[in-house]
Structures are given as C-alpha cells and as structure tokens.
Amino acid sequence: MSRPAVFLDRDGTLTEEVGYVNHPRRLRLLPRSARAIRRLNEVGVAAIVVTNQAGVARGYFSEEVLQAVNAALVAQLKDEGAHLDAIYVCPHHPTEGEPPYRLDCACRKPKPGLLHRAAADHGLDLTRSTLVGDRPSDLVAARAVGAAAVLVLTGYGLGEWEYRRARFPLEPDHVAPDLLDAVEWVLARRRA
Ligand SMILES: [Mg+2]
Ligand SMILES: [Zn+2]
C-alpha cells in the first residue's frame, strides 16, 4: 500500500536561506522545523527533502561537501527527535559549470524528477502528498505530480508572496507562515 509524503524543500523551508551552503556550519534549522518533522513521524507520513543544489554544478562546493551538509541536517534533526525518511538532491544546472553536472536534467525543480524518484523508491502516493517550499518552482513541481502545493513565508517565501505573486505560474493550495503551520494544515486536511 502506498503512503503519503510531505516533501520538503531544504533552504528557506527547513533551514535558513543563507545562499549557498558550502560548509556544514552554515546550515541552520528554522526554529520550528524539528517539531514539524516530529509531527509527520508521529502520524506515519514520510518526510522527504527535495532540494536543488546547483552550487555543485557551479563548482561552489563538491558533492562530498553537500553530503556533509545534509548529514549535519540529519544529525541536528535527530538531536531533536526528528527523522527524515530520505533526502533527494538535484546537483545539476542546465547551462553553468561542466559535465556531468551541466545537464538539462529532469530533476531540477520546477521539474518533478526528484518526486518521481522518491515515489518509486518509497512507494509513495503522490496525489495524496504535499510539497512545501518557499519558491514558485517548488509549487510547480508539486502540481506537476498532482500533489498539494504549499508556500511557506520563510526564506524567499514572504518576498515572493508579497511582491511577486502576480507572476506566479500557479496559485498555491495553501500559504503558511512556516513549516510547522504547513504540516498542521496537511494533517488537518487528512482528518477532514
Ligand atoms: Mg528554498
Ligand atoms: Zn537534476
């Protein structure tokens, strides 16, 4: 039986948007992120990070550094009793850097490749899933697979929503102040 997931953008959604995270020490969880993940763990909804990291393609940091940063994310969450089911990364950029990372791939959001990969690996029902992110490209990836699209106002979210929403390619299904509020919306909707 396939289960639902909440897909989480990393930078600006789960962690502070600080630009390229080229060292584990630059990674900072947002204040209520661990609580949000714990809520998902409690109810058996998969918590899966889907993140574009074109800094690899651009040569700003290596895949090894990226893995160390993601390991720090897992460790910080674990310290607060929260568990991620998986992390999926697009390290590509269509025009910057060198092959193999300079690639017009199918996984860089707004494309939904990371979501399809996660669904295949973890037996997820994408139409009962939700993607939470701070940019319109996150919303587009969600809609492309029939998942609910939630915009958070952390990271780039507030500026995108206040100043640029007229240019959004689609309306979010919900706008939440932060990830915990987004998760509470998802869980309330399941009960309804
Ligand atoms: Mg983001
Ligand atoms: Zn990619």
mmCIF file with all atom_site columns, C-alpha atoms and ligand atoms in Angstrom:
data_model
loop_
_atom_site.group_PDB
_atom_site.id
_atom_site.type_symbol
_atom_site.label_atom_id
_atom_site.label_alt_id
_atom_site.label_comp_id
_atom_site.label_asym_id
_atom_site.label_entity_id
_atom_site.label_seq_id
_atom_site.pdbx_PDB_ins_code
_atom_site.Cartn_x
_atom_site.Cartn_y
_atom_site.Cartn_z
_atom_site.occupancy
_atom_site.B_iso_or_equiv
_atom_site.pdbx_formal_charge
_atom_site.auth_seq_id
_atom_site.auth_comp_id
_atom_site.auth_asym_id
_atom_site.auth_atom_id
_atom_site.pdbx_PDB_model_num
ATOM   1   C  CA . MET A 1 1   ? 0.000   0.000  0.000   1.00 0.00 ? 1   MET A CA 1
ATOM   2   C  CA . SER A 1 2   ? 1.407   3.358  -0.903  1.00 0.00 ? 2   SER A CA 1
ATOM   3   C  CA . ARG A 1 3   ? 1.617   6.064  1.699   1.00 0.00 ? 3   ARG A CA 1
ATOM   4   C  CA . PRO A 1 4   ? 1.559   9.834  1.503   1.00 0.00 ? 4   PRO A CA 1
ATOM   5   C  CA . ALA A 1 5   ? 4.598   12.041 1.909   1.00 0.00 ? 5   ALA A CA 1
ATOM   6   C  CA . VAL A 1 6   ? 5.318   15.598 2.758   1.00 0.00 ? 6   VAL A CA 1
ATOM   7   C  CA . PHE A 1 7   ? 8.138   16.744 0.504   1.00 0.00 ? 7   PHE A CA 1
ATOM   8   C  CA . LEU A 1 8   ? 10.234  19.495 1.996   1.00 0.00 ? 8   LEU A CA 1
ATOM   9   C  CA . ASP A 1 9   ? 12.347  21.996 0.211   1.00 0.00 ? 9   ASP A CA 1
ATOM   10  C  CA . ARG A 1 10  ? 15.573  22.448 2.206   1.00 0.00 ? 10  ARG A CA 1
ATOM   11  C  CA . ASP A 1 11  ? 16.910  26.014 2.023   1.00 0.00 ? 11  ASP A CA 1
ATOM   12  C  CA . GLY A 1 12  ? 14.398  28.605 3.192   1.00 0.00 ? 12  GLY A CA 1
ATOM   13  C  CA . THR A 1 13  ? 11.846  25.983 4.233   1.00 0.00 ? 13  THR A CA 1
ATOM   14  C  CA . LEU A 1 14  ? 13.518  23.551 6.629   1.00 0.00 ? 14  LEU A CA 1
ATOM   15  C  CA . THR A 1 15  ? 16.648  25.649 7.152   1.00 0.00 ? 15  THR A CA 1
ATOM   16  C  CA . GLU A 1 16  ? 17.506  29.315 6.929   1.00 0.00 ? 16  GLU A CA 1
ATOM   17  C  CA . GLU A 1 17  ? 18.066  30.670 3.435   1.00 0.00 ? 17  GLU A CA 1
ATOM   18  C  CA . VAL A 1 18  ? 21.675  31.861 3.626   1.00 0.00 ? 18  VAL A CA 1
ATOM   19  C  CA . GLY A 1 19  ? 22.735  31.485 -0.008  1.00 0.00 ? 19  GLY A CA 1
ATOM   20  C  CA . TYR A 1 20  ? 24.986  28.600 -0.985  1.00 0.00 ? 20  TYR A CA 1
ATOM   21  C  CA . VAL A 1 21  ? 25.580  26.278 1.969   1.00 0.00 ? 21  VAL A CA 1
ATOM   22  C  CA . ASN A 1 22  ? 29.201  25.391 1.313   1.00 0.00 ? 22  ASN A CA 1
ATOM   23  C  CA . HIS A 1 23  ? 30.033  24.209 4.842   1.00 0.00 ? 23  HIS A CA 1
ATOM   24  C  CA . PRO A 1 24  ? 28.000  22.250 7.418   1.00 0.00 ? 24  PRO A CA 1
ATOM   25  C  CA . ARG A 1 25  ? 28.448  25.147 9.849   1.00 0.00 ? 25  ARG A CA 1
ATOM   26  C  CA . ARG A 1 26  ? 26.362  27.385 7.571   1.00 0.00 ? 26  ARG A CA 1
ATOM   27  C  CA . LEU A 1 27  ? 23.326  25.144 7.991   1.00 0.00 ? 27  LEU A CA 1
ATOM   28  C  CA . ARG A 1 28  ? 20.745  26.427 10.489  1.00 0.00 ? 28  ARG A CA 1
ATOM   29  C  CA . LEU A 1 29  ? 17.430  24.753 11.156  1.00 0.00 ? 29  LEU A CA 1
ATOM   30  C  CA . LEU A 1 30  ? 14.488  27.141 11.289  1.00 0.00 ? 30  LEU A CA 1
ATOM   31  C  CA . PRO A 1 31  ? 13.076  27.308 14.833  1.00 0.00 ? 31  PRO A CA 1
ATOM   32  C  CA . ARG A 1 32  ? 10.058  25.022 14.412  1.00 0.00 ? 32  ARG A CA 1
ATOM   33  C  CA . SER A 1 33  ? 11.371  22.624 11.764  1.00 0.00 ? 33  SER A CA 1
ATOM   34  C  CA . ALA A 1 34  ? 12.185  19.735 14.101  1.00 0.00 ? 34  ALA A CA 1
ATOM   35  C  CA . ARG A 1 35  ? 8.718   19.955 15.636  1.00 0.00 ? 35  ARG A CA 1
ATOM   36  C  CA . ALA A 1 36  ? 7.193   19.857 12.151  1.00 0.00 ? 36  ALA A CA 1
ATOM   37  C  CA . ILE A 1 37  ? 9.140   16.713 11.222  1.00 0.00 ? 37  ILE A CA 1
ATOM   38  C  CA . ARG A 1 38  ? 8.267   15.057 14.529  1.00 0.00 ? 38  ARG A CA 1
ATOM   39  C  CA . ARG A 1 39  ? 4.571   15.600 13.779  1.00 0.00 ? 39  ARG A CA 1
ATOM   40  C  CA . LEU A 1 40  ? 4.989   13.792 10.447  1.00 0.00 ? 40  LEU A CA 1
ATOM   41  C  CA . ASN A 1 41  ? 6.930   10.977 12.125  1.00 0.00 ? 41  ASN A CA 1
ATOM   42  C  CA . GLU A 1 42  ? 4.159   10.560 14.701  1.00 0.00 ? 42  GLU A CA 1
ATOM   43  C  CA . VAL A 1 43  ? 1.446   10.026 12.109  1.00 0.00 ? 43  VAL A CA 1
ATOM   44  C  CA . GLY A 1 44  ? 3.500   7.921  9.684   1.00 0.00 ? 44  GLY A CA 1
ATOM   45  C  CA . VAL A 1 45  ? 3.686   10.436 6.838   1.00 0.00 ? 45  VAL A CA 1
ATOM   46  C  CA . ALA A 1 46  ? 7.022   10.194 5.033   1.00 0.00 ? 46  ALA A CA 1
ATOM   47  C  CA . ALA A 1 47  ? 9.200   13.299 5.435   1.00 0.00 ? 47  ALA A CA 1
ATOM   48  C  CA . ILE A 1 48  ? 11.361  13.654 2.336   1.00 0.00 ? 48  ILE A CA 1
ATOM   49  C  CA . VAL A 1 49  ? 13.668  16.523 1.424   1.00 0.00 ? 49  VAL A CA 1
ATOM   50  C  CA . VAL A 1 50  ? 13.825  17.515 -2.251  1.00 0.00 ? 50  VAL A CA 1
ATOM   51  C  CA . THR A 1 51  ? 16.441  20.155 -2.925  1.00 0.00 ? 51  THR A CA 1
ATOM   52  C  CA . ASN A 1 52  ? 18.114  21.874 -5.871  1.00 0.00 ? 52  ASN A CA 1
ATOM   53  C  CA . GLN A 1 53  ? 21.834  22.314 -5.188  1.00 0.00 ? 53  GLN A CA 1
ATOM   54  C  CA . ALA A 1 54  ? 23.209  23.900 -8.334  1.00 0.00 ? 54  ALA A CA 1
ATOM   55  C  CA . GLY A 1 55  ? 26.207  25.045 -6.291  1.00 0.00 ? 55  GLY A CA 1
ATOM   56  C  CA . VAL A 1 56  ? 27.658  21.649 -7.216  1.00 0.00 ? 56  VAL A CA 1
ATOM   57  C  CA . ALA A 1 57  ? 27.280  22.310 -10.946 1.00 0.00 ? 57  ALA A CA 1
ATOM   58  C  CA . ARG A 1 58  ? 28.618  25.847 -10.489 1.00 0.00 ? 58  ARG A CA 1
ATOM   59  C  CA . GLY A 1 59  ? 31.697  24.485 -8.735  1.00 0.00 ? 59  GLY A CA 1
ATOM   60  C  CA . TYR A 1 60  ? 30.976  26.327 -5.463  1.00 0.00 ? 60  TYR A CA 1
ATOM   61  C  CA . PHE A 1 61  ? 31.122  23.106 -3.443  1.00 0.00 ? 61  PHE A CA 1
ATOM   62  C  CA . SER A 1 62  ? 31.650  19.404 -4.084  1.00 0.00 ? 62  SER A CA 1
ATOM   63  C  CA . GLU A 1 63  ? 29.226  16.528 -3.740  1.00 0.00 ? 63  GLU A CA 1
ATOM   64  C  CA . GLU A 1 64  ? 31.230  15.489 -0.660  1.00 0.00 ? 64  GLU A CA 1
ATOM   65  C  CA . VAL A 1 65  ? 30.572  18.857 0.989   1.00 0.00 ? 65  VAL A CA 1
ATOM   66  C  CA . LEU A 1 66  ? 26.907  18.611 0.010   1.00 0.00 ? 66  LEU A CA 1
ATOM   67  C  CA . GLN A 1 67  ? 26.727  15.202 1.678   1.00 0.00 ? 67  GLN A CA 1
ATOM   68  C  CA . ALA A 1 68  ? 28.395  16.573 4.813   1.00 0.00 ? 68  ALA A CA 1
ATOM   69  C  CA . VAL A 1 69  ? 25.860  19.422 4.936   1.00 0.00 ? 69  VAL A CA 1
ATOM   70  C  CA . ASN A 1 70  ? 22.970  17.004 4.556   1.00 0.00 ? 70  ASN A CA 1
ATOM   71  C  CA . ALA A 1 71  ? 24.475  14.756 7.232   1.00 0.00 ? 71  ALA A CA 1
ATOM   72  C  CA . ALA A 1 72  ? 24.537  17.791 9.537   1.00 0.00 ? 72  ALA A CA 1
ATOM   73  C  CA . LEU A 1 73  ? 20.878  18.380 8.763   1.00 0.00 ? 73  LEU A CA 1
ATOM   74  C  CA . VAL A 1 74  ? 20.028  14.769 9.659   1.00 0.00 ? 74  VAL A CA 1
ATOM   75  C  CA . ALA A 1 75  ? 22.100  14.987 12.855  1.00 0.00 ? 75  ALA A CA 1
ATOM   76  C  CA . GLN A 1 76  ? 20.571  18.287 14.011  1.00 0.00 ? 76  GLN A CA 1
ATOM   77  C  CA . LEU A 1 77  ? 17.085  16.911 13.477  1.00 0.00 ? 77  LEU A CA 1
ATOM   78  C  CA . LYS A 1 78  ? 17.975  13.647 15.230  1.00 0.00 ? 78  LYS A CA 1
ATOM   79  C  CA . ASP A 1 79  ? 19.168  15.646 18.256  1.00 0.00 ? 79  ASP A CA 1
ATOM   80  C  CA . GLU A 1 80  ? 15.625  16.978 18.451  1.00 0.00 ? 80  GLU A CA 1
ATOM   81  C  CA . GLY A 1 81  ? 13.980  13.596 17.961  1.00 0.00 ? 81  GLY A CA 1
ATOM   82  C  CA . ALA A 1 82  ? 13.013  14.124 14.323  1.00 0.00 ? 82  ALA A CA 1
ATOM   83  C  CA . HIS A 1 83  ? 13.656  11.710 11.458  1.00 0.00 ? 83  HIS A CA 1
ATOM   84  C  CA . LEU A 1 84  ? 13.881  12.345 7.715   1.00 0.00 ? 84  LEU A CA 1
ATOM   85  C  CA . ASP A 1 85  ? 12.895  9.383  5.547   1.00 0.00 ? 85  ASP A CA 1
ATOM   86  C  CA . ALA A 1 86  ? 15.147  10.478 2.684   1.00 0.00 ? 86  ALA A CA 1
ATOM   87  C  CA . ILE A 1 87  ? 16.934  13.370 1.016   1.00 0.00 ? 87  ILE A CA 1
ATOM   88  C  CA . TYR A 1 88  ? 16.910  13.775 -2.779  1.00 0.00 ? 88  TYR A CA 1
ATOM   89  C  CA . VAL A 1 89  ? 19.205  16.299 -4.422  1.00 0.00 ? 89  VAL A CA 1
ATOM   90  C  CA . CYS A 1 90  ? 19.500  17.768 -7.914  1.00 0.00 ? 90  CYS A CA 1
ATOM   91  C  CA . PRO A 1 91  ? 23.151  18.873 -8.294  1.00 0.00 ? 91  PRO A CA 1
ATOM   92  C  CA . HIS A 1 92  ? 22.691  19.964 -11.920 1.00 0.00 ? 92  HIS A CA 1
ATOM   93  C  CA . HIS A 1 93  ? 22.413  23.214 -13.804 1.00 0.00 ? 93  HIS A CA 1
ATOM   94  C  CA . PRO A 1 94  ? 21.293  23.425 -17.431 1.00 0.00 ? 94  PRO A CA 1
ATOM   95  C  CA . THR A 1 95  ? 23.916  25.972 -18.559 1.00 0.00 ? 95  THR A CA 1
ATOM   96  C  CA . GLU A 1 96  ? 26.533  26.504 -15.805 1.00 0.00 ? 96  GLU A CA 1
ATOM   97  C  CA . GLY A 1 97  ? 29.662  24.510 -14.997 1.00 0.00 ? 97  GLY A CA 1
ATOM   98  C  CA . GLU A 1 98  ? 30.950  21.334 -16.585 1.00 0.00 ? 98  GLU A CA 1
ATOM   99  C  CA . PRO A 1 99  ? 29.516  17.914 -17.346 1.00 0.00 ? 99  PRO A CA 1
ATOM   100 C  CA . PRO A 1 100 ? 28.285  15.713 -15.786 1.00 0.00 ? 100 PRO A CA 1
ATOM   101 C  CA . TYR A 1 101 ? 26.673  18.403 -13.639 1.00 0.00 ? 101 TYR A CA 1
ATOM   102 C  CA . ARG A 1 102 ? 25.974  20.791 -16.518 1.00 0.00 ? 102 ARG A CA 1
ATOM   103 C  CA . LEU A 1 103 ? 22.887  18.986 -17.648 1.00 0.00 ? 103 LEU A CA 1
ATOM   104 C  CA . ASP A 1 104 ? 19.345  19.822 -18.692 1.00 0.00 ? 104 ASP A CA 1
ATOM   105 C  CA . CYS A 1 105 ? 18.122  17.195 -16.257 1.00 0.00 ? 105 CYS A CA 1
ATOM   106 C  CA . ALA A 1 106 ? 14.647  16.010 -15.290 1.00 0.00 ? 106 ALA A CA 1
ATOM   107 C  CA . CYS A 1 107 ? 15.221  16.529 -11.569 1.00 0.00 ? 107 CYS A CA 1
ATOM   108 C  CA . ARG A 1 108 ? 15.859  20.273 -11.113 1.00 0.00 ? 108 ARG A CA 1
ATOM   109 C  CA . LYS A 1 109 ? 12.706  21.789 -9.667  1.00 0.00 ? 109 LYS A CA 1
ATOM   110 C  CA . PRO A 1 110 ? 10.309  23.007 -11.148 1.00 0.00 ? 110 PRO A CA 1
ATOM   111 C  CA . LYS A 1 111 ? 10.676  19.647 -12.891 1.00 0.00 ? 111 LYS A CA 1
ATOM   112 C  CA . PRO A 1 112 ? 9.276   16.781 -10.836 1.00 0.00 ? 112 PRO A CA 1
ATOM   113 C  CA . GLY A 1 113 ? 12.028  14.165 -11.298 1.00 0.00 ? 113 GLY A CA 1
ATOM   114 C  CA . LEU A 1 114 ? 13.026  14.058 -7.632  1.00 0.00 ? 114 LEU A CA 1
ATOM   115 C  CA . LEU A 1 115 ? 9.406   13.424 -6.648  1.00 0.00 ? 115 LEU A CA 1
ATOM   116 C  CA . HIS A 1 116 ? 9.063   10.552 -9.112  1.00 0.00 ? 116 HIS A CA 1
ATOM   117 C  CA . ARG A 1 117 ? 12.326  9.032  -7.877  1.00 0.00 ? 117 ARG A CA 1
ATOM   118 C  CA . ALA A 1 118 ? 11.205  9.262  -4.257  1.00 0.00 ? 118 ALA A CA 1
ATOM   119 C  CA . ALA A 1 119 ? 7.808   7.772  -5.071  1.00 0.00 ? 119 ALA A CA 1
ATOM   120 C  CA . ALA A 1 120 ? 9.406   4.797  -6.807  1.00 0.00 ? 120 ALA A CA 1
ATOM   121 C  CA . ASP A 1 121 ? 11.920  4.209  -4.002  1.00 0.00 ? 121 ASP A CA 1
ATOM   122 C  CA . HIS A 1 122 ? 9.493   4.589  -1.108  1.00 0.00 ? 122 HIS A CA 1
ATOM   123 C  CA . GLY A 1 123 ? 6.122   3.516  -2.509  1.00 0.00 ? 123 GLY A CA 1
ATOM   124 C  CA . LEU A 1 124 ? 4.513   6.929  -2.160  1.00 0.00 ? 124 LEU A CA 1
ATOM   125 C  CA . ASP A 1 125 ? 1.109   8.084  -3.349  1.00 0.00 ? 125 ASP A CA 1
ATOM   126 C  CA . LEU A 1 126 ? 1.976   11.431 -4.945  1.00 0.00 ? 126 LEU A CA 1
ATOM   127 C  CA . THR A 1 127 ? -1.646  12.542 -5.302  1.00 0.00 ? 127 THR A CA 1
ATOM   128 C  CA . ARG A 1 128 ? -2.068  12.250 -1.516  1.00 0.00 ? 128 ARG A CA 1
ATOM   129 C  CA . SER A 1 129 ? 1.231   14.004 -0.912  1.00 0.00 ? 129 SER A CA 1
ATOM   130 C  CA . THR A 1 130 ? 2.191   17.633 -0.384  1.00 0.00 ? 130 THR A CA 1
ATOM   131 C  CA . LEU A 1 131 ? 5.266   19.665 -1.258  1.00 0.00 ? 131 LEU A CA 1
ATOM   132 C  CA . VAL A 1 132 ? 6.193   22.583 0.988   1.00 0.00 ? 132 VAL A CA 1
ATOM   133 C  CA . GLY A 1 133 ? 8.583   25.194 -0.356  1.00 0.00 ? 133 GLY A CA 1
ATOM   134 C  CA . ASP A 1 134 ? 9.458   28.888 -0.380  1.00 0.00 ? 134 ASP A CA 1
ATOM   135 C  CA . ARG A 1 135 ? 9.550   29.476 -4.158  1.00 0.00 ? 135 ARG A CA 1
ATOM   136 C  CA . PRO A 1 136 ? 7.176   29.184 -7.106  1.00 0.00 ? 136 PRO A CA 1
ATOM   137 C  CA . SER A 1 137 ? 9.398   26.470 -8.643  1.00 0.00 ? 137 SER A CA 1
ATOM   138 C  CA . ASP A 1 138 ? 8.519   24.278 -5.654  1.00 0.00 ? 138 ASP A CA 1
ATOM   139 C  CA . LEU A 1 139 ? 4.815   24.811 -6.276  1.00 0.00 ? 139 LEU A CA 1
ATOM   140 C  CA . VAL A 1 140 ? 5.169   23.915 -9.951  1.00 0.00 ? 140 VAL A CA 1
ATOM   141 C  CA . ALA A 1 141 ? 6.938   20.633 -9.142  1.00 0.00 ? 141 ALA A CA 1
ATOM   142 C  CA . ALA A 1 142 ? 4.134   19.730 -6.728  1.00 0.00 ? 142 ALA A CA 1
ATOM   143 C  CA . ARG A 1 143 ? 1.364   20.481 -9.195  1.00 0.00 ? 143 ARG A CA 1
ATOM   144 C  CA . ALA A 1 144 ? 3.131   18.516 -11.933 1.00 0.00 ? 144 ALA A CA 1
ATOM   145 C  CA . VAL A 1 145 ? 2.627   15.275 -9.978  1.00 0.00 ? 145 VAL A CA 1
ATOM   146 C  CA . GLY A 1 146 ? -0.812  16.047 -8.552  1.00 0.00 ? 146 GLY A CA 1
ATOM   147 C  CA . ALA A 1 147 ? 0.492   16.791 -5.054  1.00 0.00 ? 147 ALA A CA 1
ATOM   148 C  CA . ALA A 1 148 ? -0.727  19.713 -2.971  1.00 0.00 ? 148 ALA A CA 1
ATOM   149 C  CA . ALA A 1 149 ? 1.475   22.811 -3.204  1.00 0.00 ? 149 ALA A CA 1
ATOM   150 C  CA . VAL A 1 150 ? 2.135   24.820 -0.027  1.00 0.00 ? 150 VAL A CA 1
ATOM   151 C  CA . LEU A 1 151 ? 4.122   28.036 0.071   1.00 0.00 ? 151 LEU A CA 1
ATOM   152 C  CA . VAL A 1 152 ? 5.859   28.964 3.328   1.00 0.00 ? 152 VAL A CA 1
ATOM   153 C  CA . LEU A 1 153 ? 6.673   32.584 4.122   1.00 0.00 ? 153 LEU A CA 1
ATOM   154 C  CA . THR A 1 154 ? 10.138  31.750 5.455   1.00 0.00 ? 154 THR A CA 1
ATOM   155 C  CA . GLY A 1 155 ? 13.194  32.034 3.199   1.00 0.00 ? 155 GLY A CA 1
ATOM   156 C  CA . TYR A 1 156 ? 12.234  33.718 -0.088  1.00 0.00 ? 156 TYR A CA 1
ATOM   157 C  CA . GLY A 1 157 ? 8.565   32.980 0.591   1.00 0.00 ? 157 GLY A CA 1
ATOM   158 C  CA . LEU A 1 158 ? 7.482   36.310 2.088   1.00 0.00 ? 158 LEU A CA 1
ATOM   159 C  CA . GLY A 1 159 ? 9.059   38.386 -0.653  1.00 0.00 ? 159 GLY A CA 1
ATOM   160 C  CA . GLU A 1 160 ? 7.785   36.077 -3.372  1.00 0.00 ? 160 GLU A CA 1
ATOM   161 C  CA . TRP A 1 161 ? 4.275   36.207 -1.964  1.00 0.00 ? 161 TRP A CA 1
ATOM   162 C  CA . GLU A 1 162 ? 4.128   39.924 -1.196  1.00 0.00 ? 162 GLU A CA 1
ATOM   163 C  CA . TYR A 1 163 ? 5.818   41.308 -4.284  1.00 0.00 ? 163 TYR A CA 1
ATOM   164 C  CA . ARG A 1 164 ? 5.767   38.688 -6.987  1.00 0.00 ? 164 ARG A CA 1
ATOM   165 C  CA . ARG A 1 165 ? 2.614   36.646 -6.655  1.00 0.00 ? 165 ARG A CA 1
ATOM   166 C  CA . ALA A 1 166 ? 1.026   38.281 -9.704  1.00 0.00 ? 166 ALA A CA 1
ATOM   167 C  CA . ARG A 1 167 ? 3.723   36.466 -11.697 1.00 0.00 ? 167 ARG A CA 1
ATOM   168 C  CA . PHE A 1 168 ? 3.277   33.084 -10.018 1.00 0.00 ? 168 PHE A CA 1
ATOM   169 C  CA . PRO A 1 169 ? 2.631   30.385 -12.622 1.00 0.00 ? 169 PRO A CA 1
ATOM   170 C  CA . LEU A 1 170 ? 0.022   28.874 -10.282 1.00 0.00 ? 170 LEU A CA 1
ATOM   171 C  CA . GLU A 1 171 ? -1.826  29.547 -7.051  1.00 0.00 ? 171 GLU A CA 1
ATOM   172 C  CA . PRO A 1 172 ? -0.570  27.653 -4.021  1.00 0.00 ? 172 PRO A CA 1
ATOM   173 C  CA . ASP A 1 173 ? -3.133  25.392 -2.386  1.00 0.00 ? 173 ASP A CA 1
ATOM   174 C  CA . HIS A 1 174 ? -2.172  26.996 0.895   1.00 0.00 ? 174 HIS A CA 1
ATOM   175 C  CA . VAL A 1 175 ? 0.149   29.688 2.238   1.00 0.00 ? 175 VAL A CA 1
ATOM   176 C  CA . ALA A 1 176 ? 1.629   29.040 5.703   1.00 0.00 ? 176 ALA A CA 1
ATOM   177 C  CA . PRO A 1 177 ? 3.793   31.220 7.963   1.00 0.00 ? 177 PRO A CA 1
ATOM   178 C  CA . ASP A 1 178 ? 6.297   28.392 8.419   1.00 0.00 ? 178 ASP A CA 1
ATOM   179 C  CA . LEU A 1 179 ? 6.854   24.665 8.035   1.00 0.00 ? 179 LEU A CA 1
ATOM   180 C  CA . LEU A 1 180 ? 5.090   23.671 11.255  1.00 0.00 ? 180 LEU A CA 1
ATOM   181 C  CA . ASP A 1 181 ? 1.981   25.600 10.192  1.00 0.00 ? 181 ASP A CA 1
ATOM   182 C  CA . ALA A 1 182 ? 2.206   23.951 6.768   1.00 0.00 ? 182 ALA A CA 1
ATOM   183 C  CA . VAL A 1 183 ? 2.376   20.489 8.343   1.00 0.00 ? 183 VAL A CA 1
ATOM   184 C  CA . GLU A 1 184 ? -0.555  21.240 10.651  1.00 0.00 ? 184 GLU A CA 1
ATOM   185 C  CA . TRP A 1 185 ? -2.560  22.254 7.571   1.00 0.00 ? 185 TRP A CA 1
ATOM   186 C  CA . VAL A 1 186 ? -1.661  18.972 5.858   1.00 0.00 ? 186 VAL A CA 1
ATOM   187 C  CA . LEU A 1 187 ? -2.644  16.912 8.897   1.00 0.00 ? 187 LEU A CA 1
ATOM   188 C  CA . ALA A 1 188 ? -5.932  18.796 9.465   1.00 0.00 ? 188 ALA A CA 1
ATOM   189 C  CA . ARG A 1 189 ? -6.820  18.218 5.802   1.00 0.00 ? 189 ARG A CA 1
ATOM   190 C  CA . ARG A 1 190 ? -6.221  14.487 6.174   1.00 0.00 ? 190 ARG A CA 1
ATOM   191 C  CA . ARG A 1 191 ? -8.629  14.334 9.095   1.00 0.00 ? 191 ARG A CA 1
ATOM   192 C  CA . ALA A 1 192 ? -11.320 16.324 7.262   1.00 0.00 ? 192 ALA A CA 1
HETATM 193 MG MG . MG  B 2 .   ? 14.054  27.111 -0.938  1.00 0.00 ? 1   MG  B MG 1
HETATM 194 ZN ZN . ZN  B 3 .   ? 18.978  17.442 -11.807 1.00 0.00 ? 2   ZN  B ZN 1
#
